[in-house]
mmCIF file of C-alpha atoms in Angstrom:
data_model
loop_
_atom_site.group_PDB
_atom_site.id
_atom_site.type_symbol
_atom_site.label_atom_id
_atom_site.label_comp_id
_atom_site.label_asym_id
_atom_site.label_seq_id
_atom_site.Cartn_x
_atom_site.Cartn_y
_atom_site.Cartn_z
ATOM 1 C CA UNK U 1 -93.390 234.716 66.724
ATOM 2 C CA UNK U 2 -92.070 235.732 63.330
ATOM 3 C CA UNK U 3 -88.656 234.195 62.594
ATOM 4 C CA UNK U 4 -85.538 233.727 60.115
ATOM 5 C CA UNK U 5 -83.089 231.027 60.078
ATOM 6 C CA UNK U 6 -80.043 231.037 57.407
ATOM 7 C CA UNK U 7 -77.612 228.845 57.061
ATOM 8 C CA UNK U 8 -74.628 229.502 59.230
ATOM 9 C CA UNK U 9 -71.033 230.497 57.687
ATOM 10 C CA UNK U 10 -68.980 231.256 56.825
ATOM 11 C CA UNK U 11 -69.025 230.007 53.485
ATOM 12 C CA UNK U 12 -65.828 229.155 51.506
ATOM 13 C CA UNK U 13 -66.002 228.797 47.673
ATOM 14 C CA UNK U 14 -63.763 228.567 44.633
ATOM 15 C CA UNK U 15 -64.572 231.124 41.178
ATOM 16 C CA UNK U 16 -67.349 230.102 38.953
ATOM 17 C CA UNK U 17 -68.612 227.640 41.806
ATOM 18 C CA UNK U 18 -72.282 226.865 42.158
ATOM 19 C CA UNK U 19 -73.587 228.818 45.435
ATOM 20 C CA UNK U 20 -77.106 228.114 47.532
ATOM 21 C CA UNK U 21 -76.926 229.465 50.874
ATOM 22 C CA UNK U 22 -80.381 228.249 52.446
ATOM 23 C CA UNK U 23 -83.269 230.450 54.398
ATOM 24 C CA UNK U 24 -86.076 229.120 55.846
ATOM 25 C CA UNK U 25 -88.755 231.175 57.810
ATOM 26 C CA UNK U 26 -91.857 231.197 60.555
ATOM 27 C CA UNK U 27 -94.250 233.401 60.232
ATOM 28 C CA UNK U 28 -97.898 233.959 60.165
ATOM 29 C CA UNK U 29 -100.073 235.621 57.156
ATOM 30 C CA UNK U 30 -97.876 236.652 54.019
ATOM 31 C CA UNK U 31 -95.197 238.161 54.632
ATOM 32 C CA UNK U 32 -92.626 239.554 51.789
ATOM 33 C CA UNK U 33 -89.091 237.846 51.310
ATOM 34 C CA UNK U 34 -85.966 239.915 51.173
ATOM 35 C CA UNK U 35 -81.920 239.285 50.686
ATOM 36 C CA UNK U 36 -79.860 242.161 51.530
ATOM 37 C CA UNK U 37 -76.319 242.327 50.851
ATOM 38 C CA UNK U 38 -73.566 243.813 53.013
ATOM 39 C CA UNK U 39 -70.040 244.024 50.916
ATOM 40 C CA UNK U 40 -67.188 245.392 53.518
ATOM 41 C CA UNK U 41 -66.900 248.676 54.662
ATOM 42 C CA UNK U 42 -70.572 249.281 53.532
ATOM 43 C CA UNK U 43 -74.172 249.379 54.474
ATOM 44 C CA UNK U 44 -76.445 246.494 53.635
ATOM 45 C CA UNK U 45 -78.199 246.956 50.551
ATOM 46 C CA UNK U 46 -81.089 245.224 48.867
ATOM 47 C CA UNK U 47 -80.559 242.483 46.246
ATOM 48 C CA UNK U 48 -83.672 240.856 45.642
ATOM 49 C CA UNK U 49 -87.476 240.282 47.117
ATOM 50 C CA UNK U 50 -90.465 238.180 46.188
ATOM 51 C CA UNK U 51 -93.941 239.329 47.715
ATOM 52 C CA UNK U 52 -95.829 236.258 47.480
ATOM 53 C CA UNK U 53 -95.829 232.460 47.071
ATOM 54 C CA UNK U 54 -94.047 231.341 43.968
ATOM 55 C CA UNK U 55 -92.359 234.770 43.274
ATOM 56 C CA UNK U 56 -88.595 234.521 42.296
ATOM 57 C CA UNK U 57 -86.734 237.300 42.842
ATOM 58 C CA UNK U 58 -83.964 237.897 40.803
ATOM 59 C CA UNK U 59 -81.003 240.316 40.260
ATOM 60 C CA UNK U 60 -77.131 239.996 39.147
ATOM 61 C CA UNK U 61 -77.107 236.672 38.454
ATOM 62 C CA UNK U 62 -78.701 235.782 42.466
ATOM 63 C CA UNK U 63 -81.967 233.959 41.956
ATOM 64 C CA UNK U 64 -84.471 232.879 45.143
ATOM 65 C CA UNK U 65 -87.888 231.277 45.130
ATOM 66 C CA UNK U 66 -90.482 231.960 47.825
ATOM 67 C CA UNK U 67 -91.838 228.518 48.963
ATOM 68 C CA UNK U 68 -94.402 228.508 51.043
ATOM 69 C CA UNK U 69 -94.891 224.897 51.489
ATOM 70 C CA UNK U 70 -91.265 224.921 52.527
ATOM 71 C CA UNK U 71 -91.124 228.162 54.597
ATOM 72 C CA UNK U 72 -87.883 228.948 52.330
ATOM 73 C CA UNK U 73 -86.327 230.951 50.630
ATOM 74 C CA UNK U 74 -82.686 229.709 49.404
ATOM 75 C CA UNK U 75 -80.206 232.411 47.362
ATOM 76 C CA UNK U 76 -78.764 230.523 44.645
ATOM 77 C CA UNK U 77 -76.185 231.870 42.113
ATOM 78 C CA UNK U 78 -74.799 229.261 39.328
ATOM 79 C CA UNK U 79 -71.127 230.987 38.845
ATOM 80 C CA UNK U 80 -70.141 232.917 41.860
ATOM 81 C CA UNK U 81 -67.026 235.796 41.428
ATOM 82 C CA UNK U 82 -64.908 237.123 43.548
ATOM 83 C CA UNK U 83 -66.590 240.191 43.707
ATOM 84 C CA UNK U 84 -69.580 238.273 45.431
ATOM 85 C CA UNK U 85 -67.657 237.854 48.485
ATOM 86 C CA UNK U 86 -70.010 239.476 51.056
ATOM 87 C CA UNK U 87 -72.216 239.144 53.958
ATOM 88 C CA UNK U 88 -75.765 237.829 52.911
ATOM 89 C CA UNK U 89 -78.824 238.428 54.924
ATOM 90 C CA UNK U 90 -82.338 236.735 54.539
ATOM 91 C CA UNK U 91 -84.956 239.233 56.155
ATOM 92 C CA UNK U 92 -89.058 239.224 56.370
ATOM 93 C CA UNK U 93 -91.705 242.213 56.403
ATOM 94 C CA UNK U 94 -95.078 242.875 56.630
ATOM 95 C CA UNK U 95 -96.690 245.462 54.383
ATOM 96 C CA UNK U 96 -98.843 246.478 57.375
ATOM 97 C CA UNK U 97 -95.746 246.816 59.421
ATOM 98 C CA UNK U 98 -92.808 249.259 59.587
ATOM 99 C CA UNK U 99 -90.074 246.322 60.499
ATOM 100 C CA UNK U 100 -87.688 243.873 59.101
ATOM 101 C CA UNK U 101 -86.851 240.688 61.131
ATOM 102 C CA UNK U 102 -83.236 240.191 59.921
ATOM 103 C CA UNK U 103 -81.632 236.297 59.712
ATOM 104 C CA UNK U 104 -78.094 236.648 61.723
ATOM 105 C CA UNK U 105 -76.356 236.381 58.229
ATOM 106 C CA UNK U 106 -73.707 233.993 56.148
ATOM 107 C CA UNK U 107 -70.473 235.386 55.353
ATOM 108 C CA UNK U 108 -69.208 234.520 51.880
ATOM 109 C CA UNK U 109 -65.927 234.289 50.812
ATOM 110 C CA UNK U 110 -64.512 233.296 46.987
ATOM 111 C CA UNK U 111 -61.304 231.934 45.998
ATOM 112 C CA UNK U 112 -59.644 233.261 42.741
ATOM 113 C CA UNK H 1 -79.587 254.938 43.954
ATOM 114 C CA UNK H 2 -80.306 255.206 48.081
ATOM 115 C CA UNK H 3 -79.256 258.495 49.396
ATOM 116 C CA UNK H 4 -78.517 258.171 52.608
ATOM 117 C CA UNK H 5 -75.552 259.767 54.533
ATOM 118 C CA UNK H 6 -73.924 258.980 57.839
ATOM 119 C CA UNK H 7 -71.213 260.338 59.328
ATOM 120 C CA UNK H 8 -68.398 260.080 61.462
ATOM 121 C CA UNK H 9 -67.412 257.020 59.540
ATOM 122 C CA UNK H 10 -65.101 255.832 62.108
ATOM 123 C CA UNK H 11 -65.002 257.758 65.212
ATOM 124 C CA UNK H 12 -62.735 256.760 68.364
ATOM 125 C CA UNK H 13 -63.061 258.115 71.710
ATOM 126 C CA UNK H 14 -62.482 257.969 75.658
ATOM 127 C CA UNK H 15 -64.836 256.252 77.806
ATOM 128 C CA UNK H 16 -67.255 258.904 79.641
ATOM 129 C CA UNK H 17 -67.084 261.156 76.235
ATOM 130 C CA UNK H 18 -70.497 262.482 74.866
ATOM 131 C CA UNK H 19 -71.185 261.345 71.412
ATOM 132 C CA UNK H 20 -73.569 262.268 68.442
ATOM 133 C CA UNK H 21 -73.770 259.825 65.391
ATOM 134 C CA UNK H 22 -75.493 261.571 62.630
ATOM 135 C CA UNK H 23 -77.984 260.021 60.061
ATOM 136 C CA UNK H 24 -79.538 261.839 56.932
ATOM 137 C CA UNK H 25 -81.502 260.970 54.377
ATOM 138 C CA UNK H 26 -82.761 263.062 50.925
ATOM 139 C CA UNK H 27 -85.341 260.316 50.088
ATOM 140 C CA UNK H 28 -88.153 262.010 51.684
ATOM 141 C CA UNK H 29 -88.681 258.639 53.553
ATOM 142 C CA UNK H 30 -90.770 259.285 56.791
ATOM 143 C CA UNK H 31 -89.750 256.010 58.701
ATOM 144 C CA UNK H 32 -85.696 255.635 60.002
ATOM 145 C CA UNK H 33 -84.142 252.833 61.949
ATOM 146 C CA UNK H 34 -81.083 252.562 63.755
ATOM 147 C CA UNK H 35 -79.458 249.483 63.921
ATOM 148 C CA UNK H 36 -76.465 247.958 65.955
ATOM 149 C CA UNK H 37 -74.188 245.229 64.573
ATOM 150 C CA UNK H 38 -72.025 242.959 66.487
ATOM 151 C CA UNK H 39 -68.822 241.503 64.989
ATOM 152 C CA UNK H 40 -70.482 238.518 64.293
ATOM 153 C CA UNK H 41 -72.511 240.656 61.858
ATOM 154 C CA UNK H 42 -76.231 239.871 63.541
ATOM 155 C CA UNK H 43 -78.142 242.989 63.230
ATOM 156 C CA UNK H 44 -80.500 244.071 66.451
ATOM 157 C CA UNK H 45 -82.599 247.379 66.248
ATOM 158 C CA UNK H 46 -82.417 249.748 68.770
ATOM 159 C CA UNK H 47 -84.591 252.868 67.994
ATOM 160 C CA UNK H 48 -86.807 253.609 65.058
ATOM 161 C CA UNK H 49 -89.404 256.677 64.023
ATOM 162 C CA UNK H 50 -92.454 257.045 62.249
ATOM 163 C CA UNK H 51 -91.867 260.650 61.501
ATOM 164 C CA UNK H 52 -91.059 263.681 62.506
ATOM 165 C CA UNK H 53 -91.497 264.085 66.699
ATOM 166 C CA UNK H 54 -91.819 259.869 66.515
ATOM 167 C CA UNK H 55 -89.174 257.948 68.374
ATOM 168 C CA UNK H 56 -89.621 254.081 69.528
ATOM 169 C CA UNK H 57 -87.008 251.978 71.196
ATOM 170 C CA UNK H 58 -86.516 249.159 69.395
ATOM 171 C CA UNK H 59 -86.009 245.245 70.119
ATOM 172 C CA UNK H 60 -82.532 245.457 71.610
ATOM 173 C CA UNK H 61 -82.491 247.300 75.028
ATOM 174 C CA UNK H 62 -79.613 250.531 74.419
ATOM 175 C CA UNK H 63 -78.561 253.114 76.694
ATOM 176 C CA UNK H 64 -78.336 255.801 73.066
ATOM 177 C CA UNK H 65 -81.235 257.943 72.415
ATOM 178 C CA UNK H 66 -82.272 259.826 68.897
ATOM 179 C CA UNK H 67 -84.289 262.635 68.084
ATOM 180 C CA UNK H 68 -86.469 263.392 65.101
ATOM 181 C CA UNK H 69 -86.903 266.945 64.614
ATOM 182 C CA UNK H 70 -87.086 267.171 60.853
ATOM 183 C CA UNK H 71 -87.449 264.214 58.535
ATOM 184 C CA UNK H 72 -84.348 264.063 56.833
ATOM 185 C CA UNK H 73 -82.387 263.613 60.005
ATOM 186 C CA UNK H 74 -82.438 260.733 62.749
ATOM 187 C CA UNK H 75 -79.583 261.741 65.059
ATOM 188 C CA UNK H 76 -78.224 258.817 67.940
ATOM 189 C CA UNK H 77 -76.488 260.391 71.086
ATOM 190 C CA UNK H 78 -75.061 258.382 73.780
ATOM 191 C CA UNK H 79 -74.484 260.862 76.724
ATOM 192 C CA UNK H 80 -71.298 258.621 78.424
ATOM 193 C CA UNK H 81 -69.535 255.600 76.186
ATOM 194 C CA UNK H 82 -68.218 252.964 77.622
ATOM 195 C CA UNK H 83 -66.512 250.058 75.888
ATOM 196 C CA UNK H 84 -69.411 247.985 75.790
ATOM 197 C CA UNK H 85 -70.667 250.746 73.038
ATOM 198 C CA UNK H 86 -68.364 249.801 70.854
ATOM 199 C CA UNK H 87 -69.951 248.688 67.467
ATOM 200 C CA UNK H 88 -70.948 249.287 64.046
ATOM 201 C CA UNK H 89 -74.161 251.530 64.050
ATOM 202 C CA UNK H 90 -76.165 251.313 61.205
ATOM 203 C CA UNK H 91 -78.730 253.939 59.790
ATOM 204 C CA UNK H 92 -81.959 252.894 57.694
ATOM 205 C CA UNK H 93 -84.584 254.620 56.160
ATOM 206 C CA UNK H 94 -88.082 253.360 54.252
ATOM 207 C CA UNK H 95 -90.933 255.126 52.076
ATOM 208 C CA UNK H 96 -94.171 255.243 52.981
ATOM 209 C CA UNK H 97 -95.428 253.261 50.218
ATOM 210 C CA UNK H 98 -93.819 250.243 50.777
ATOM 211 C CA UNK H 99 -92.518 250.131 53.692
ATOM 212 C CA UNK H 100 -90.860 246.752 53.929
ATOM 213 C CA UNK H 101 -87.737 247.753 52.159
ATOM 214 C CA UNK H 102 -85.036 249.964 53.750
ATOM 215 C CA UNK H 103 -82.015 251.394 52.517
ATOM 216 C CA UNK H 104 -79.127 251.262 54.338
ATOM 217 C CA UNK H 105 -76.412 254.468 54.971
ATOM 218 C CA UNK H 106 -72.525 253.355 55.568
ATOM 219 C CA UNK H 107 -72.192 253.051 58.872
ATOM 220 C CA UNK H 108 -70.368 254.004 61.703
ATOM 221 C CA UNK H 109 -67.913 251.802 63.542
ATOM 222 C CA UNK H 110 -67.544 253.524 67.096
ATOM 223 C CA UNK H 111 -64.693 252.341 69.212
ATOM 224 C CA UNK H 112 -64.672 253.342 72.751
ATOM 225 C CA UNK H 113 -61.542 253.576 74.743
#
């Protein structure tokens, strides 16, 4: 069946630190790519998607590639902050389908 | 910007109590999720709806059930907690046009005495 796998945490990182926190998927067909981000006290919210192979999704400052030939689909940020410090889930969906499989999330924590 | 409201935010009660979390959404969004998270943050689904009158259980067996009597609102009710309720619920709603993303409400952390 459908499947995601992330990178276990948590994660521990210094200020302005380079940051990949790895995803890598099974599933059949096409499915769209997600990371949703849950700061504390909060909801998870969206923070990027790519919808086919190739796509990078992008948004403040968080970059991830859908690879197909990989099944992956890594978060990378080049300078975290402090404010970053969250829980980051990986997540697939179908178009045709009305839910999300959800990775079992990192936890990320930065140092000042 | 997601509107989506839940509320108690923090709500804690005897065991055997009768409980109601409510979920509401002004989006319009005909498809609503409710999802429970363990401490260890892994996020299992327990009930979801297509619309209005729609209610499925979801992946993770739960002894809550919801009601979906008007499309803004997805209520969860658990007639008796019991400590092993204890958790953060989490509400979720998606549009019709693409359904794959949801947006997420607050949640509710439920402690059960």
């Amino acid at each position: 069946g459908n499947s995601v796998t992330q990178m276990e945490g948590p994660v521990t990182l210094s200020e302005e630190a380079f940051l990949t926190i790895n995803c890598t998927y099974t599933a059949t067909g096409y499915p769209s790519l997600f990371w949703y981000v849950q700061y504390p006290g909060e909801g998870l919210q969206l923070l990027l998607k790519a919808t086919k192979a190739d796509d990078k999704g992008s948004n403040k400052g968080f970059e991830a590639t859908y690879r197909k030939e990989t099944t992956s689909f890594h978060l990378e940020k080049g300078s975290v902050q402090v404010s970053d410090s969250a829980v980051y889930f990986c997540a697939l969906g179908y178009s045709s389908a009305s839910k999300i499989i959800f990775g079992s999330g990192t936890r990320l924590s930065i140092r000042p | 910007e997601a509107d989506i409201y839940q509320t108690p935010r923090y709500l804690v009660i005897g065991t055997g109590k009768k409980i109601t979390l409510e979920c509401s959404q002004t989006m319009g969004h005909d498809k609503m999720y409710w999802y429970q998270q363990d401490p260890g943050m892994e996020l299992h689904l327990i009930h979801y709806s297509y619309g209005v009158n729609s209610t499925e259980k979801g992946d993770l067996s739960s002894e809550s059930t919801v009601s979906r009597i008007r499309t803004e609102h997805f209520p969860l009710t658990l007639e008796s907690a019991r400590p092993s309720h204890t958790s953060q619920y989490l509400c979720a709603s998606s549009p019709p046009v693409d359904s794959n993303e949801q947006y997420f409400g607050p949640g509710t952390r439920l402690t059960v005495t």
